[in-house]
Amino acid sequence: MDENDVGSDLEKVLITEEQIRTRLAEMAAEVDRDYAGKDLLLVGVLKGAVMVMADFSRALRTNAEMDWMAVSSYGSGTKSSGVVRILKDLDKDITDRDVLVVEDIIDSGLTLSWLKANLSSRGPASVQVLTLLRKPDAAKVDVDVRYVGFDIPNEFVVGYGLDFAEKYRALPFVGTLAPHVYSS
Ligand code: XMP
Ligand code: MG
């Protein structure tokens, strides 16, 4: 799927496939260095992080394990409330493990801040966060994000795992949608 398949729904491409690939390779090299000799566990947050996880994990030289969580923020509309419910928990115990949370996007940072606290309470050796995208509001919440792919403007974005009403996740790039998509 690419921009030709979504017709006039797309407003513009913010980050190309090539830019994503290059940046994930840089981040993987950093993570390889930082976790040398450690037993790394990647925790992906469903569903948005599936593309980041697939490409980032394959760019790593480290032979990391993978696990997944699904969470939902209570509250209406497109704003996160900070009250989070676990829809799917990890399969495995993370006691004494070096955990790296893999995220698609950090917006208000409320979801992540809750998730980090939740994982930290399970007795891991460490919990760090990697995200492909970060929006400016994330700065308002004091949550340490070790690896950030791209800082982006405060616009709603889709593609590369990110959806609008469950659509556009399979686009290979990150972009914004034309206004008519939201009004129809
Ligand atoms: P907070 O605000 O708690 O929430 O950091 C992060 C979650 O909100 C969703 N989100 C987006 N999803 N395009 C999307 O498709 C966006 O621009 C966007 N901004 C936030 C996403 O689920 C993320 O994990
Ligand atoms: Mg997400």
Short mmCIF file of C-alpha atoms and ligand atoms in Angstrom, two decimals:
data_model
loop_
_atom_site.label_atom_id
_atom_site.label_comp_id
_atom_site.label_asym_id
_atom_site.label_seq_id
_atom_site.Cartn_x
_atom_site.Cartn_y
_atom_site.Cartn_z
CA MET A 1 0.00 0.00 0.00
CA ASP A 2 1.32 3.46 -0.83
CA GLU A 3 0.05 6.97 -1.50
CA ASN A 4 -1.51 5.98 -4.81
CA ASP A 5 -3.85 3.64 -2.96
CA VAL A 6 -5.34 6.30 -0.70
CA GLY A 7 -6.11 8.81 -3.43
CA SER A 8 -6.96 12.28 -2.20
CA ASP A 9 -7.13 11.22 1.50
CA LEU A 10 -3.50 12.12 2.00
CA GLU A 11 -2.55 15.73 2.65
CA LYS A 12 1.21 15.34 2.79
CA VAL A 13 4.02 12.93 3.59
CA LEU A 14 5.83 14.07 6.75
CA ILE A 15 8.44 11.33 7.02
CA THR A 16 9.35 9.09 4.11
CA GLU A 17 9.95 5.35 4.11
CA GLU A 18 13.63 6.01 3.47
CA GLN A 19 13.92 8.45 6.40
CA ILE A 20 12.27 5.93 8.71
CA ARG A 21 14.60 3.13 7.59
CA THR A 22 17.70 5.28 8.04
CA ARG A 23 16.67 6.54 11.47
CA LEU A 24 15.69 3.08 12.76
CA ALA A 25 19.10 1.76 11.68
CA GLU A 26 20.81 4.56 13.65
CA MET A 27 18.68 3.85 16.71
CA ALA A 28 19.36 0.11 16.43
CA ALA A 29 23.12 0.75 16.38
CA GLU A 30 22.73 2.85 19.54
CA VAL A 31 20.66 0.18 21.28
CA ASP A 32 23.16 -2.52 20.23
CA ARG A 33 25.93 -0.52 21.93
CA ASP A 34 23.90 0.31 25.05
CA TYR A 35 22.68 -3.25 25.61
CA ALA A 36 25.87 -5.15 24.72
CA GLY A 37 26.04 -8.27 26.89
CA LYS A 38 22.52 -7.74 28.25
CA ASP A 39 19.41 -9.83 27.91
CA LEU A 40 17.17 -7.40 26.03
CA LEU A 41 13.39 -7.72 26.01
CA LEU A 42 11.48 -5.55 23.54
CA VAL A 43 7.93 -4.72 24.63
CA GLY A 44 5.76 -3.48 21.78
CA VAL A 45 2.58 -1.55 22.42
CA LEU A 46 -0.24 -2.78 20.18
CA LYS A 47 -1.34 -1.96 17.65
CA GLY A 48 0.49 1.19 16.60
CA ALA A 49 3.99 -0.11 17.27
CA VAL A 50 3.82 -3.19 15.03
CA MET A 51 5.66 -1.61 12.10
CA VAL A 52 8.30 0.02 14.31
CA MET A 53 8.84 -3.28 16.12
CA ALA A 54 9.12 -5.26 12.86
CA ASP A 55 11.67 -2.95 11.29
CA PHE A 56 13.57 -1.89 14.42
CA SER A 57 14.01 -5.46 15.70
CA ARG A 58 15.35 -6.56 12.31
CA ALA A 59 17.81 -3.64 12.24
CA LEU A 60 19.23 -4.78 15.60
CA ARG A 61 22.27 -7.05 15.80
CA THR A 62 21.24 -7.95 19.36
CA ASN A 63 19.20 -11.13 19.57
CA ALA A 64 16.33 -9.65 21.57
CA GLU A 65 13.13 -11.28 22.76
CA MET A 66 9.76 -9.71 21.93
CA ASP A 67 6.60 -9.37 23.96
CA TRP A 68 3.47 -7.27 23.50
CA MET A 69 0.99 -5.27 25.52
CA ALA A 70 -2.25 -3.66 24.48
CA VAL A 71 -3.56 -0.75 26.50
CA SER A 72 -6.37 1.69 26.11
CA SER A 73 -6.72 5.14 27.55
CA TYR A 74 -10.09 5.81 29.11
CA GLY A 75 -11.70 9.00 27.96
CA SER A 76 -13.33 10.22 24.83
CA GLY A 77 -12.09 11.69 21.59
CA THR A 78 -8.49 11.85 20.46
CA LYS A 79 -7.04 13.07 23.77
CA SER A 80 -5.47 10.71 26.23
CA SER A 81 -6.80 10.84 29.81
CA GLY A 82 -3.91 9.18 31.57
CA VAL A 83 -6.22 6.52 33.01
CA VAL A 84 -5.12 3.34 31.33
CA ARG A 85 -6.63 -0.12 31.10
CA ILE A 86 -4.65 -3.22 30.12
CA LEU A 87 -6.36 -5.04 27.24
CA LYS A 88 -3.55 -7.57 26.81
CA ASP A 89 -0.78 -8.05 29.33
CA LEU A 90 2.73 -9.39 28.75
CA ASP A 91 3.03 -13.17 28.30
CA LYS A 92 6.15 -13.39 30.44
CA ASP A 93 7.48 -12.27 33.78
CA ILE A 94 9.93 -9.34 33.47
CA THR A 95 11.68 -9.68 36.85
CA ASP A 96 15.38 -8.79 36.42
CA ARG A 97 14.97 -8.26 32.67
CA ASP A 98 16.24 -5.27 30.69
CA VAL A 99 13.05 -3.97 29.12
CA LEU A 100 12.85 -1.60 26.17
CA VAL A 101 9.34 -0.35 25.43
CA VAL A 102 8.82 0.16 21.69
CA GLU A 103 6.27 2.85 20.84
CA ASP A 104 4.94 4.45 17.68
CA ILE A 105 4.18 7.91 19.05
CA ILE A 106 4.21 9.87 22.28
CA ASP A 107 1.67 12.66 22.33
CA SER A 108 0.68 13.86 25.82
CA GLY A 109 2.98 11.22 27.32
CA LEU A 110 0.27 10.15 29.78
CA THR A 111 -0.09 6.62 28.42
CA LEU A 112 3.63 6.06 28.46
CA SER A 113 4.10 7.52 31.90
CA TRP A 114 1.50 5.07 33.25
CA LEU A 115 3.03 2.17 31.32
CA LYS A 116 6.53 2.89 32.55
CA ALA A 117 5.35 3.00 36.16
CA ASN A 118 3.38 -0.21 35.69
CA LEU A 119 6.34 -2.10 34.20
CA SER A 120 8.77 -0.67 36.76
CA SER A 121 6.61 -2.06 39.59
CA ARG A 122 7.26 -5.62 38.32
CA GLY A 123 10.92 -5.64 39.36
CA PRO A 124 12.76 -5.41 36.03
CA ALA A 125 16.50 -4.69 35.88
CA SER A 126 15.71 -1.61 33.77
CA VAL A 127 12.91 -0.01 31.74
CA GLN A 128 13.71 2.37 28.90
CA VAL A 129 11.61 3.68 26.03
CA LEU A 130 12.10 3.92 22.29
CA THR A 131 9.61 5.80 20.14
CA LEU A 132 9.55 6.55 16.44
CA LEU A 133 7.66 9.84 16.88
CA ARG A 134 7.23 12.43 19.59
CA LYS A 135 4.92 15.45 19.66
CA PRO A 136 5.71 18.74 21.47
CA ASP A 137 3.14 18.19 24.27
CA ALA A 138 5.13 15.14 25.42
CA ALA A 139 7.57 17.56 26.99
CA LYS A 140 4.91 18.57 29.57
CA VAL A 141 5.01 15.17 31.24
CA ASP A 142 8.24 14.31 32.97
CA VAL A 143 8.88 10.92 31.40
CA ASP A 144 12.34 9.93 30.25
CA VAL A 145 12.41 8.65 26.67
CA ARG A 146 15.85 7.28 25.86
CA TYR A 147 15.48 6.90 22.07
CA VAL A 148 13.41 9.26 19.88
CA GLY A 149 13.20 8.85 16.12
CA PHE A 150 11.64 12.14 15.07
CA ASP A 151 10.15 15.14 16.82
CA ILE A 152 7.10 16.18 14.82
CA PRO A 153 4.65 19.11 14.88
CA ASN A 154 1.40 18.86 16.83
CA GLU A 155 -0.65 17.40 13.99
CA PHE A 156 -2.58 14.14 13.77
CA VAL A 157 -0.53 11.69 11.73
CA VAL A 158 -1.22 8.30 10.16
CA GLY A 159 0.76 5.55 8.49
CA TYR A 160 3.51 3.17 9.52
CA GLY A 161 1.25 1.60 12.16
CA LEU A 162 -0.69 4.74 13.06
CA ASP A 163 -4.37 4.80 12.20
CA PHE A 164 -7.38 6.99 11.85
CA ALA A 165 -10.46 4.86 12.68
CA GLU A 166 -8.27 1.75 12.10
CA LYS A 167 -7.36 2.81 8.55
CA TYR A 168 -4.06 3.89 6.96
CA ARG A 169 -1.86 1.73 9.26
CA ALA A 170 -0.27 -0.06 6.31
CA LEU A 171 1.07 3.07 4.62
CA PRO A 172 4.88 2.79 4.50
CA PHE A 173 5.41 6.45 5.48
CA VAL A 174 4.05 8.90 8.10
CA GLY A 175 1.73 11.58 6.79
CA THR A 176 -1.22 13.83 7.48
CA LEU A 177 -4.76 13.41 6.18
CA ALA A 178 -6.79 15.85 4.11
CA PRO A 179 -9.57 17.65 6.05
CA HIS A 180 -12.36 15.88 4.11
CA VAL A 181 -11.36 12.55 5.71
CA TYR A 182 -12.24 13.82 9.20
CA SER A 183 -15.52 15.41 8.19
CA SER A 184 -16.95 12.48 6.25
P1 XMP B 1 -0.50 9.93 24.89
O1 XMP B 1 -1.24 11.23 24.62
O2 XMP B 1 -0.92 9.33 26.19
O3 XMP B 1 -1.08 8.95 23.80
O4 XMP B 1 0.98 10.10 24.74
C1 XMP B 1 -0.32 8.29 22.88
C2 XMP B 1 -1.25 7.46 22.04
O5 XMP B 1 -2.22 8.30 21.40
C3 XMP B 1 -2.39 7.93 20.06
N1 XMP B 1 -1.97 9.05 19.20
C4 XMP B 1 -2.02 9.07 17.87
N2 XMP B 1 -2.44 8.13 16.98
N3 XMP B 1 -1.93 9.62 15.20
C5 XMP B 1 -2.38 8.44 15.65
O6 XMP B 1 -2.74 7.60 14.82
C6 XMP B 1 -1.51 10.60 16.02
O7 XMP B 1 -1.10 11.67 15.56
C7 XMP B 1 -1.55 10.31 17.43
N4 XMP B 1 -1.22 11.03 18.52
C8 XMP B 1 -1.48 10.22 19.59
C9 XMP B 1 -1.53 6.71 19.88
O8 XMP B 1 -2.33 5.56 20.08
C10 XMP B 1 -0.49 6.79 20.94
O9 XMP B 1 0.01 5.55 21.35
MG MG B 2 0.40 3.55 20.55
#
